[in-house]
mmCIF file of C-alpha atoms and ligand atoms in Angstrom:
data_model
loop_
_atom_site.group_PDB
_atom_site.id
_atom_site.type_symbol
_atom_site.label_atom_id
_atom_site.label_comp_id
_atom_site.label_asym_id
_atom_site.label_seq_id
_atom_site.Cartn_x
_atom_site.Cartn_y
_atom_site.Cartn_z
ATOM 1 C CA UNK A 1 56.952 -53.178 -16.379
ATOM 2 C CA UNK A 2 57.546 -50.870 -19.548
ATOM 3 C CA UNK A 3 55.647 -47.555 -19.563
ATOM 4 C CA UNK A 4 54.736 -45.990 -22.628
ATOM 5 C CA UNK A 5 56.171 -42.382 -22.727
ATOM 6 C CA UNK A 6 55.599 -39.459 -24.869
ATOM 7 C CA UNK A 7 56.875 -36.283 -24.997
ATOM 8 C CA UNK A 8 55.284 -32.811 -26.000
ATOM 9 C CA UNK A 9 57.478 -29.928 -26.516
ATOM 10 C CA UNK A 10 60.815 -31.938 -27.789
ATOM 11 C CA UNK A 11 62.987 -29.519 -29.438
ATOM 12 C CA UNK A 12 63.964 -27.017 -26.590
ATOM 13 C CA UNK A 13 64.549 -28.063 -23.116
ATOM 14 C CA UNK A 14 62.525 -31.483 -24.251
ATOM 15 C CA UNK A 15 66.352 -32.664 -25.152
ATOM 16 C CA UNK A 16 66.907 -33.015 -21.527
ATOM 17 C CA UNK A 17 63.707 -35.157 -21.091
ATOM 18 C CA UNK A 18 64.911 -37.401 -23.818
ATOM 19 C CA UNK A 19 68.214 -38.080 -22.414
ATOM 20 C CA UNK A 20 66.328 -38.935 -18.978
ATOM 21 C CA UNK A 21 64.000 -41.025 -20.786
ATOM 22 C CA UNK A 22 66.978 -42.972 -22.419
ATOM 23 C CA UNK A 23 68.847 -43.534 -19.028
ATOM 24 C CA UNK A 24 65.592 -45.343 -17.396
ATOM 25 C CA UNK A 25 66.107 -48.193 -19.934
ATOM 26 C CA UNK A 26 63.681 -51.144 -19.938
ATOM 27 C CA UNK A 27 61.338 -49.097 -17.641
ATOM 28 C CA UNK A 28 60.052 -46.824 -20.506
ATOM 29 C CA UNK A 29 59.569 -46.935 -23.952
ATOM 30 C CA UNK A 30 59.252 -43.674 -26.022
ATOM 31 C CA UNK A 31 56.233 -43.856 -28.255
ATOM 32 C CA UNK A 32 55.822 -40.547 -29.629
ATOM 33 C CA UNK A 33 57.577 -37.115 -29.987
ATOM 34 C CA UNK A 34 55.583 -34.100 -30.785
ATOM 35 C CA UNK A 35 56.398 -30.450 -31.338
ATOM 36 C CA UNK A 36 54.873 -27.725 -33.545
ATOM 37 C CA UNK A 37 58.478 -27.415 -35.037
ATOM 38 C CA UNK A 38 58.862 -30.221 -37.833
ATOM 39 C CA UNK A 39 61.592 -33.168 -37.355
ATOM 40 C CA UNK A 40 59.321 -34.914 -34.658
ATOM 41 C CA UNK A 41 56.706 -37.714 -34.917
ATOM 42 C CA UNK A 42 53.688 -35.499 -34.683
ATOM 43 C CA UNK A 43 53.366 -31.707 -34.836
ATOM 44 C CA UNK A 44 49.749 -31.911 -33.306
ATOM 45 C CA UNK A 45 49.506 -33.384 -29.888
ATOM 46 C CA UNK A 46 45.410 -34.409 -30.105
ATOM 47 C CA UNK A 47 46.529 -36.779 -32.728
ATOM 48 C CA UNK A 48 49.799 -37.918 -31.079
ATOM 49 C CA UNK A 49 47.357 -38.795 -27.781
ATOM 50 C CA UNK A 50 44.736 -40.393 -29.856
ATOM 51 C CA UNK A 51 47.101 -42.697 -32.216
ATOM 52 C CA UNK A 52 49.963 -43.348 -29.893
ATOM 53 C CA UNK A 53 47.861 -43.899 -26.477
ATOM 54 C CA UNK A 54 51.097 -43.062 -24.462
ATOM 55 C CA UNK A 55 50.344 -44.090 -20.678
ATOM 56 C CA UNK A 56 52.760 -41.218 -19.393
ATOM 57 C CA UNK A 57 53.282 -38.219 -21.398
ATOM 58 C CA UNK A 58 55.918 -35.098 -20.662
ATOM 59 C CA UNK A 59 54.794 -31.797 -21.309
ATOM 60 C CA UNK A 60 57.616 -29.381 -22.285
ATOM 61 C CA UNK A 61 56.160 -26.358 -23.776
ATOM 62 C CA UNK A 62 56.408 -22.973 -23.173
ATOM 63 C CA UNK A 63 54.467 -22.300 -19.863
ATOM 64 C CA UNK A 64 51.307 -20.265 -21.095
ATOM 65 C CA UNK A 65 50.981 -23.308 -23.030
ATOM 66 C CA UNK A 66 50.998 -25.631 -20.308
ATOM 67 C CA UNK A 67 47.126 -25.721 -19.280
ATOM 68 C CA UNK A 68 45.087 -26.535 -22.595
ATOM 69 C CA UNK A 69 47.829 -29.254 -23.392
ATOM 70 C CA UNK A 70 47.770 -30.759 -19.864
ATOM 71 C CA UNK A 71 44.403 -30.810 -20.079
ATOM 72 C CA UNK A 72 44.239 -32.661 -23.110
ATOM 73 C CA UNK A 73 46.927 -35.166 -21.932
ATOM 74 C CA UNK A 74 44.836 -35.687 -18.579
ATOM 75 C CA UNK A 75 41.557 -35.793 -20.665
ATOM 76 C CA UNK A 76 43.153 -38.863 -22.928
ATOM 77 C CA UNK A 77 43.665 -40.822 -19.405
ATOM 78 C CA UNK A 78 47.584 -40.373 -19.565
ATOM 79 C CA UNK A 79 49.730 -39.216 -16.694
ATOM 80 C CA UNK A 80 51.464 -36.291 -16.615
ATOM 81 C CA UNK A 81 54.873 -34.884 -15.626
ATOM 82 C CA UNK A 82 54.239 -31.028 -16.589
ATOM 83 C CA UNK A 83 57.383 -28.499 -16.790
ATOM 84 C CA UNK A 84 57.646 -26.035 -14.364
ATOM 85 C CA UNK A 85 56.037 -23.503 -13.797
ATOM 86 C CA UNK A 86 52.912 -25.611 -14.102
ATOM 87 C CA UNK A 87 50.452 -22.777 -14.742
ATOM 88 C CA UNK A 88 50.992 -18.909 -14.106
ATOM 89 C CA UNK A 89 47.733 -18.428 -11.807
ATOM 90 C CA UNK A 90 45.728 -19.634 -8.979
ATOM 91 C CA UNK A 91 42.738 -19.824 -11.475
ATOM 92 C CA UNK A 92 44.469 -22.159 -13.705
ATOM 93 C CA UNK A 93 45.938 -23.946 -10.995
ATOM 94 C CA UNK A 94 42.366 -24.803 -9.524
ATOM 95 C CA UNK A 95 41.385 -26.216 -13.120
ATOM 96 C CA UNK A 96 44.582 -28.502 -13.472
ATOM 97 C CA UNK A 97 43.984 -29.817 -9.778
ATOM 98 C CA UNK A 98 40.241 -30.539 -11.034
ATOM 99 C CA UNK A 99 41.285 -32.313 -14.379
ATOM 100 C CA UNK A 100 44.097 -34.231 -12.630
ATOM 101 C CA UNK A 101 41.975 -36.089 -10.254
ATOM 102 C CA UNK A 102 42.423 -39.669 -10.479
ATOM 103 C CA UNK A 103 45.435 -39.216 -12.190
ATOM 104 C CA UNK A 104 49.357 -38.923 -11.451
ATOM 105 C CA UNK A 105 50.279 -35.523 -11.997
ATOM 106 C CA UNK A 106 54.091 -34.466 -11.342
ATOM 107 C CA UNK A 107 55.545 -30.693 -11.754
ATOM 108 C CA UNK A 108 58.986 -30.592 -13.234
ATOM 109 C CA UNK A 109 60.797 -28.853 -9.926
ATOM 110 C CA UNK A 110 63.491 -31.484 -10.114
ATOM 111 C CA UNK A 111 65.252 -29.703 -7.256
ATOM 112 C CA UNK A 112 62.714 -31.119 -4.868
ATOM 113 C CA UNK A 113 64.217 -34.704 -5.598
ATOM 114 C CA UNK A 114 67.318 -33.694 -3.841
ATOM 115 C CA UNK A 115 68.220 -35.601 -0.753
ATOM 116 C CA UNK A 116 69.465 -31.990 0.773
ATOM 117 C CA UNK A 117 65.882 -31.371 1.544
ATOM 118 C CA UNK A 118 65.371 -34.488 3.867
ATOM 119 C CA UNK A 119 68.346 -33.706 5.645
ATOM 120 C CA UNK A 120 67.939 -30.164 6.906
ATOM 121 C CA UNK A 121 65.553 -30.478 9.674
ATOM 122 C CA UNK A 122 68.133 -32.409 11.542
ATOM 123 C CA UNK A 123 70.631 -29.967 10.885
ATOM 124 C CA UNK A 124 68.575 -26.801 11.483
ATOM 125 C CA UNK A 125 65.783 -27.594 13.524
ATOM 126 C CA UNK A 126 62.678 -25.730 12.689
ATOM 127 C CA UNK A 127 63.210 -23.562 9.618
ATOM 128 C CA UNK A 128 62.809 -19.700 10.249
ATOM 129 C CA UNK A 129 64.300 -18.287 7.245
ATOM 130 C CA UNK A 130 65.995 -19.030 3.556
ATOM 131 C CA UNK A 131 68.102 -16.460 1.476
ATOM 132 C CA UNK A 132 68.879 -17.070 -2.024
ATOM 133 C CA UNK A 133 71.633 -15.633 -3.660
ATOM 134 C CA UNK A 134 72.362 -15.909 -7.377
ATOM 135 C CA UNK A 135 74.057 -13.831 -10.054
ATOM 136 C CA UNK A 136 74.564 -15.583 -13.202
ATOM 137 C CA UNK A 137 75.430 -14.293 -16.771
ATOM 138 C CA UNK A 138 72.601 -14.333 -19.712
ATOM 139 C CA UNK A 139 73.858 -13.035 -22.865
ATOM 140 C CA UNK A 140 71.464 -10.612 -25.152
ATOM 141 C CA UNK A 141 70.347 -14.014 -27.038
ATOM 142 C CA UNK A 142 69.103 -15.580 -23.901
ATOM 143 C CA UNK A 143 66.342 -12.873 -24.423
ATOM 144 C CA UNK A 144 65.448 -13.492 -27.910
ATOM 145 C CA UNK A 145 65.826 -17.314 -27.939
ATOM 146 C CA UNK A 146 61.949 -17.827 -28.218
ATOM 147 C CA UNK A 147 58.984 -15.732 -28.353
ATOM 148 C CA UNK A 148 58.309 -15.699 -24.827
ATOM 149 C CA UNK A 149 61.341 -14.910 -23.458
ATOM 150 C CA UNK A 150 61.236 -11.423 -21.937
ATOM 151 C CA UNK A 151 57.681 -10.816 -22.429
ATOM 152 C CA UNK A 152 55.600 -9.337 -19.547
ATOM 153 C CA UNK A 153 53.109 -11.958 -17.686
ATOM 154 C CA UNK A 154 55.206 -14.627 -19.189
ATOM 155 C CA UNK A 155 58.987 -14.412 -18.117
ATOM 156 C CA UNK A 156 61.641 -13.111 -15.755
ATOM 157 C CA UNK A 157 64.791 -14.000 -13.944
ATOM 158 C CA UNK A 158 62.249 -14.628 -10.706
ATOM 159 C CA UNK A 159 59.860 -17.051 -12.065
ATOM 160 C CA UNK A 160 62.039 -18.537 -14.893
ATOM 161 C CA UNK A 161 65.615 -19.347 -14.451
ATOM 162 C CA UNK A 162 65.773 -18.674 -10.809
ATOM 163 C CA UNK A 163 62.178 -20.761 -10.491
ATOM 164 C CA UNK A 164 63.702 -23.528 -8.845
ATOM 165 C CA UNK A 165 65.443 -21.637 -6.162
ATOM 166 C CA UNK A 166 62.354 -19.934 -5.049
ATOM 167 C CA UNK A 167 60.209 -23.140 -5.176
ATOM 168 C CA UNK A 168 62.989 -24.833 -3.082
ATOM 169 C CA UNK A 169 62.842 -21.614 -0.525
ATOM 170 C CA UNK A 170 59.478 -22.331 -0.522
ATOM 171 C CA UNK A 171 59.427 -25.874 0.210
ATOM 172 C CA UNK A 172 62.337 -25.184 3.005
ATOM 173 C CA UNK A 173 60.638 -22.981 4.800
ATOM 174 C CA UNK A 174 57.119 -24.234 4.425
ATOM 175 C CA UNK A 175 55.625 -20.839 3.746
ATOM 176 C CA UNK A 176 52.215 -20.395 2.197
ATOM 177 C CA UNK A 177 49.806 -17.596 1.548
ATOM 178 C CA UNK A 178 48.609 -15.223 3.234
ATOM 179 C CA UNK A 179 51.810 -13.989 3.195
ATOM 180 C CA UNK A 180 53.233 -10.340 2.748
ATOM 181 C CA UNK A 181 55.263 -10.084 -0.505
ATOM 182 C CA UNK A 182 57.487 -6.794 -1.363
ATOM 183 C CA UNK A 183 59.453 -6.609 -4.776
ATOM 184 C CA UNK A 184 62.285 -4.509 -6.071
ATOM 185 C CA UNK A 185 62.813 -5.268 -9.597
ATOM 186 C CA UNK A 186 65.334 -3.792 -12.783
ATOM 187 C CA UNK A 187 66.153 -4.338 -16.200
ATOM 188 C CA UNK A 188 69.013 -3.632 -18.290
ATOM 189 C CA UNK A 189 67.476 -3.881 -21.742
ATOM 190 C CA UNK A 190 64.622 -1.462 -23.141
ATOM 191 C CA UNK A 191 63.698 -4.602 -25.420
ATOM 192 C CA UNK A 192 63.122 -6.963 -22.468
ATOM 193 C CA UNK A 193 60.133 -6.296 -20.594
ATOM 194 C CA UNK A 194 60.995 -8.125 -17.445
ATOM 195 C CA UNK A 195 63.051 -7.882 -14.374
ATOM 196 C CA UNK A 196 66.932 -9.132 -15.346
ATOM 197 C CA UNK A 197 67.847 -8.081 -11.497
ATOM 198 C CA UNK A 198 65.558 -8.213 -8.489
ATOM 199 C CA UNK A 199 65.335 -8.923 -5.076
ATOM 200 C CA UNK A 200 62.211 -10.475 -3.216
ATOM 201 C CA UNK A 201 60.960 -10.861 0.759
ATOM 202 C CA UNK A 202 58.206 -12.515 1.771
ATOM 203 C CA UNK A 203 57.035 -13.013 5.354
ATOM 204 C CA UNK A 204 54.319 -14.877 7.103
ATOM 205 C CA UNK A 205 52.905 -13.371 10.359
ATOM 206 C CA UNK A 206 54.547 -15.932 12.417
ATOM 207 C CA UNK A 207 57.923 -14.223 11.227
ATOM 208 C CA UNK A 208 59.254 -17.027 8.954
ATOM 209 C CA UNK A 209 60.590 -15.387 5.702
ATOM 210 C CA UNK A 210 62.159 -15.941 2.477
ATOM 211 C CA UNK A 211 64.598 -13.379 0.846
ATOM 212 C CA UNK A 212 65.880 -13.825 -2.893
ATOM 213 C CA UNK A 213 68.429 -11.680 -4.462
ATOM 214 C CA UNK A 214 69.269 -12.246 -8.213
ATOM 215 C CA UNK A 215 70.697 -11.383 -11.228
ATOM 216 C CA UNK A 216 71.368 -12.150 -14.542
ATOM 217 C CA UNK A 217 73.743 -9.673 -15.290
ATOM 218 C CA UNK A 218 76.942 -10.703 -13.280
ATOM 219 C CA UNK A 219 80.334 -11.118 -14.382
ATOM 220 C CA UNK A 220 80.939 -12.827 -11.126
ATOM 221 C CA UNK A 221 79.028 -16.345 -10.908
ATOM 222 C CA UNK A 222 77.181 -16.777 -7.648
ATOM 223 C CA UNK A 223 75.451 -20.242 -7.901
ATOM 224 C CA UNK A 224 71.933 -19.267 -6.068
ATOM 225 C CA UNK A 225 72.656 -21.313 -3.050
ATOM 226 C CA UNK A 226 70.036 -20.853 -0.387
ATOM 227 C CA UNK A 227 71.447 -19.982 3.206
ATOM 228 C CA UNK A 228 69.024 -21.413 5.733
ATOM 229 C CA UNK A 229 68.357 -20.580 9.414
ATOM 230 C CA UNK A 230 66.786 -22.634 11.594
ATOM 231 C CA UNK A 231 65.689 -22.664 15.758
ATOM 232 C CA UNK A 232 68.996 -25.159 16.204
ATOM 233 C CA UNK A 233 71.322 -24.026 13.602
ATOM 234 C CA UNK A 234 71.960 -22.791 9.897
ATOM 235 C CA UNK A 235 72.925 -24.651 6.719
ATOM 236 C CA UNK A 236 74.371 -23.640 2.683
ATOM 237 C CA UNK A 237 71.963 -25.690 0.395
ATOM 238 C CA UNK A 238 73.244 -25.792 -3.149
ATOM 239 C CA UNK A 239 70.197 -27.223 -4.744
ATOM 240 C CA UNK A 240 71.518 -27.653 -8.107
ATOM 241 C CA UNK A 241 74.513 -29.820 -7.063
ATOM 242 C CA UNK A 242 72.869 -31.108 -4.165
ATOM 243 C CA UNK A 243 75.204 -29.787 -1.773
ATOM 244 C CA UNK A 244 74.557 -29.142 1.970
ATOM 245 C CA UNK A 245 77.218 -26.962 3.990
ATOM 246 C CA UNK A 246 79.858 -27.751 1.081
ATOM 247 C CA UNK A 247 79.395 -31.672 0.775
ATOM 248 C CA UNK A 248 77.766 -33.389 -2.432
ATOM 249 C CA UNK A 249 75.170 -35.910 -1.176
ATOM 250 C CA UNK A 250 74.481 -38.658 -3.433
ATOM 251 C CA UNK A 251 70.802 -39.909 -4.067
ATOM 252 C CA UNK A 252 69.156 -36.833 -5.848
ATOM 253 C CA UNK A 253 65.849 -38.958 -7.408
ATOM 254 C CA UNK A 254 64.557 -38.249 -11.011
ATOM 255 C CA UNK A 255 61.301 -36.906 -11.176
ATOM 256 C CA UNK A 256 60.121 -39.304 -14.046
ATOM 257 C CA UNK A 257 61.597 -42.538 -12.133
ATOM 258 C CA UNK A 258 59.441 -41.316 -9.154
ATOM 259 C CA UNK A 259 56.246 -40.908 -11.374
ATOM 260 C CA UNK A 260 56.829 -44.413 -12.468
ATOM 261 C CA UNK A 261 57.320 -45.665 -8.883
ATOM 262 C CA UNK A 262 54.242 -43.913 -7.512
ATOM 263 C CA UNK A 263 52.082 -45.855 -10.421
ATOM 264 C CA UNK A 264 54.165 -48.973 -9.944
ATOM 265 C CA UNK A 265 54.222 -49.349 -6.104
ATOM 266 C CA UNK A 266 52.613 -46.185 -4.724
ATOM 267 C CA UNK A 267 56.181 -44.594 -3.427
ATOM 268 C CA UNK A 268 55.170 -40.933 -2.469
ATOM 269 C CA UNK A 269 55.039 -38.080 -5.393
ATOM 270 C CA UNK A 270 57.938 -36.309 -4.667
ATOM 271 C CA UNK A 271 56.143 -32.886 -6.691
ATOM 272 C CA UNK A 272 52.761 -32.690 -6.949
ATOM 273 C CA UNK A 273 50.770 -30.371 -8.120
ATOM 274 C CA UNK A 274 49.522 -29.308 -4.703
ATOM 275 C CA UNK A 275 53.285 -28.559 -3.389
ATOM 276 C CA UNK A 276 53.595 -26.412 -6.136
ATOM 277 C CA UNK A 277 50.638 -24.170 -5.030
ATOM 278 C CA UNK A 278 52.569 -21.298 -3.326
ATOM 279 C CA UNK A 279 54.736 -21.156 -6.075
ATOM 280 C CA UNK A 280 52.306 -20.403 -8.390
ATOM 281 C CA UNK A 281 50.523 -17.896 -5.991
ATOM 282 C CA UNK A 282 53.909 -16.264 -5.920
ATOM 283 C CA UNK A 283 54.526 -16.363 -9.791
ATOM 284 C CA UNK A 284 51.148 -14.706 -10.175
ATOM 285 C CA UNK A 285 51.878 -11.919 -7.864
ATOM 286 C CA UNK A 286 54.951 -11.025 -9.468
ATOM 287 C CA UNK A 287 54.022 -11.344 -13.134
ATOM 288 C CA UNK A 288 51.133 -9.165 -12.204
ATOM 289 C CA UNK A 289 53.797 -6.675 -10.602
ATOM 290 C CA UNK A 290 54.562 -3.314 -12.245
ATOM 291 C CA UNK A 291 57.295 -2.900 -15.379
ATOM 292 C CA UNK A 292 60.768 -3.211 -13.507
ATOM 293 C CA UNK A 293 62.836 0.146 -13.158
ATOM 294 C CA UNK A 294 64.990 0.349 -16.436
ATOM 295 C CA UNK A 295 68.808 0.799 -15.241
ATOM 296 C CA UNK A 296 70.463 3.787 -16.814
ATOM 297 C CA UNK A 297 73.279 3.194 -19.131
ATOM 298 C CA UNK A 298 75.891 4.902 -16.809
ATOM 299 C CA UNK A 299 75.137 1.959 -14.161
ATOM 300 C CA UNK A 300 75.860 -0.756 -16.890
ATOM 301 C CA UNK A 301 78.778 -2.098 -18.890
ATOM 302 C CA UNK A 302 78.070 -3.083 -22.529
ATOM 303 C CA UNK A 303 79.937 -6.419 -23.142
ATOM 304 C CA UNK A 304 80.069 -7.713 -26.682
ATOM 305 C CA UNK A 305 77.566 -10.315 -25.800
ATOM 306 C CA UNK A 306 75.343 -8.596 -23.157
ATOM 307 C CA UNK A 307 74.858 -6.298 -20.411
ATOM 308 C CA UNK A 308 76.992 -6.298 -17.020
ATOM 309 C CA UNK A 309 76.331 -4.525 -13.541
ATOM 310 C CA UNK A 310 79.431 -3.968 -12.680
ATOM 311 C CA UNK A 311 79.785 -5.284 -8.659
ATOM 312 C CA UNK A 312 76.507 -7.325 -9.209
ATOM 313 C CA UNK A 313 77.863 -10.014 -7.446
ATOM 314 C CA UNK A 314 78.572 -8.086 -4.538
ATOM 315 C CA UNK A 315 75.605 -6.220 -4.027
ATOM 316 C CA UNK A 316 73.589 -9.562 -4.427
ATOM 317 C CA UNK A 317 75.776 -11.051 -1.892
ATOM 318 C CA UNK A 318 75.049 -7.949 0.821
ATOM 319 C CA UNK A 319 71.307 -8.120 -0.097
ATOM 320 C CA UNK A 320 71.005 -11.784 0.362
ATOM 321 C CA UNK A 321 72.970 -11.436 3.726
ATOM 322 C CA UNK A 322 71.213 -8.480 5.084
ATOM 323 C CA UNK A 323 67.961 -9.568 3.647
ATOM 324 C CA UNK A 324 67.652 -6.098 2.528
ATOM 325 C CA UNK A 325 66.230 -4.909 -1.036
ATOM 326 C CA UNK A 326 68.557 -2.951 -3.403
ATOM 327 C CA UNK A 327 66.836 0.194 -2.505
ATOM 328 C CA UNK A 328 67.295 -0.394 0.936
ATOM 329 C CA UNK A 329 70.779 -0.629 0.459
ATOM 330 C CA UNK A 330 71.297 2.307 -1.849
ATOM 331 C CA UNK A 331 71.800 0.365 -5.210
ATOM 332 C CA UNK A 332 71.117 2.088 -8.051
ATOM 333 C CA UNK A 333 69.650 5.174 -6.486
HETATM 334 N N1 LIG B 1 62.652 -27.802 -14.993
HETATM 335 C C1 LIG B 1 64.236 -27.040 -15.480
HETATM 336 O O1 LIG B 1 65.326 -27.015 -14.974
HETATM 337 C C2 LIG B 1 63.829 -26.377 -16.769
HETATM 338 C C3 LIG B 1 64.915 -25.876 -17.706
HETATM 339 C C4 LIG B 1 64.217 -24.987 -18.882
HETATM 340 C C5 LIG B 1 63.134 -24.884 -19.403
HETATM 341 N N2 LIG B 1 62.313 -25.555 -18.387
HETATM 342 C C6 LIG B 1 60.814 -25.433 -18.996
HETATM 343 O O2 LIG B 1 60.615 -26.327 -20.036
HETATM 344 C C7 LIG B 1 59.556 -25.816 -20.849
HETATM 345 C C8 LIG B 1 59.937 -25.420 -22.067
HETATM 346 O O3 LIG B 1 61.091 -24.558 -22.066
HETATM 347 P P1 LIG B 1 61.837 -24.025 -23.554
HETATM 348 O O4 LIG B 1 62.571 -23.413 -22.884
HETATM 349 O O5 LIG B 1 62.485 -25.506 -23.984
HETATM 350 O O6 LIG B 1 60.786 -23.344 -24.156
HETATM 351 P P2 LIG B 1 60.600 -23.214 -25.641
HETATM 352 O O7 LIG B 1 59.925 -22.143 -26.145
HETATM 353 O O8 LIG B 1 62.002 -23.618 -26.447
HETATM 354 O O9 LIG B 1 59.349 -24.201 -26.526
HETATM 355 C C9 LIG B 1 59.908 -25.593 -26.092
HETATM 356 C C10 LIG B 1 59.367 -26.567 -27.318
HETATM 357 O O10 LIG B 1 57.981 -26.480 -27.497
HETATM 358 C C11 LIG B 1 57.537 -26.406 -28.345
HETATM 359 N N3 LIG B 1 56.040 -25.838 -28.651
HETATM 360 C C12 LIG B 1 55.371 -25.147 -28.460
HETATM 361 N N4 LIG B 1 54.143 -25.075 -28.735
HETATM 362 C C13 LIG B 1 53.895 -26.379 -28.795
HETATM 363 C C14 LIG B 1 52.768 -26.956 -28.733
HETATM 364 N N5 LIG B 1 51.551 -26.616 -28.970
HETATM 365 N N6 LIG B 1 52.443 -28.372 -29.450
HETATM 366 C C15 LIG B 1 53.815 -28.854 -29.390
HETATM 367 N N7 LIG B 1 55.093 -28.106 -29.357
HETATM 368 C C16 LIG B 1 55.094 -26.901 -29.059
HETATM 369 C C17 LIG B 1 58.411 -25.419 -29.300
HETATM 370 O O11 LIG B 1 58.447 -25.633 -30.335
HETATM 371 C C18 LIG B 1 59.801 -25.708 -28.694
HETATM 372 O O12 LIG B 1 60.276 -26.612 -29.363
HETATM 373 C C19 LIG B 1 59.076 -24.267 -20.201
HETATM 374 O O13 LIG B 1 58.214 -24.952 -19.199
HETATM 375 C C20 LIG B 1 60.193 -24.052 -19.243
HETATM 376 O O14 LIG B 1 59.991 -23.441 -18.151
HETATM 377 C C21 LIG B 1 62.279 -26.271 -17.745
#
């Protein structure tokens, strides 16, 4: 069976989806690409949907445009692979869930297709906590690459580049609201309204917790691995490379392939919208939080292409190990 697939939002991260479509060979036929930028089959997604009648549509446009485009796709009768974050508020999540009844809707948190996830219970037993430590480098151009980059209510290190780490930690712990959330967020550039460096702590009444320590201003790379503590042991999960305690596991399942398997023989869908609701609840709270603290230039080292926080990797490791906010370990005081 060959599914007729279309891609909306083709020029940016969409090129990754074009490669994924290509890799599926005969199982899919790309019937249209659509982008508001010139150079693709269509600039208007409604026209594309009406004329090309795709069975499956991938939406890879900026997050704040997801909901109206997704509603159009579902209304046209197509199944949908919608990039992460699906939407930015719980009200939009509910609208999307309503519209998706009777259709297949998969959300692009691809790390949930990692073979490390089903192995964890055997390794650690019931999970008590997950802590993320990620120290990356993003140059100044990262914040000017697209119109929504660095914009308050739309972007931020926690909800965008480290979204997979957050989603994975939520999935590993099974934590859902109601929870207690505390944040400690910083930025290094006056022109960027959102955090590039942050810690986040989530706890639920039974004691389970998620802790996240991340920065985009580190000279030294820390991948964003997740330290998991369970009743029967501990584990280190490298969600991006499918590493579990140092061993790379085979068997990552692609989200488009899984969506096709679900359509064709009812394989369980890996990332239904419902599974991402805790992420949306968390993203909504982060996006509504106060403006992050602007770090003083004296705390920073200016590199040719961006802002470095000297010693950032060490701070991130310490915060994640101690599950302590930067302000609790005296950083940036
Ligand atoms: N899963 C991942 O690992 C991953 C990685 C990067 C980005 N993303 C997600 O992919 C999406 C796109 O990210 P990006 O960095 O490519 O963003 P982007 O700002 O570069 O936009 C992507 C494309 O969408 C086009 N576009 C905007 N509005 C459109 C519309 N109404 N109709 C058609 N095309 C439209 C833009 O012209 C652009 O080419 C976001 O949701 C982002 O969070 C996911």
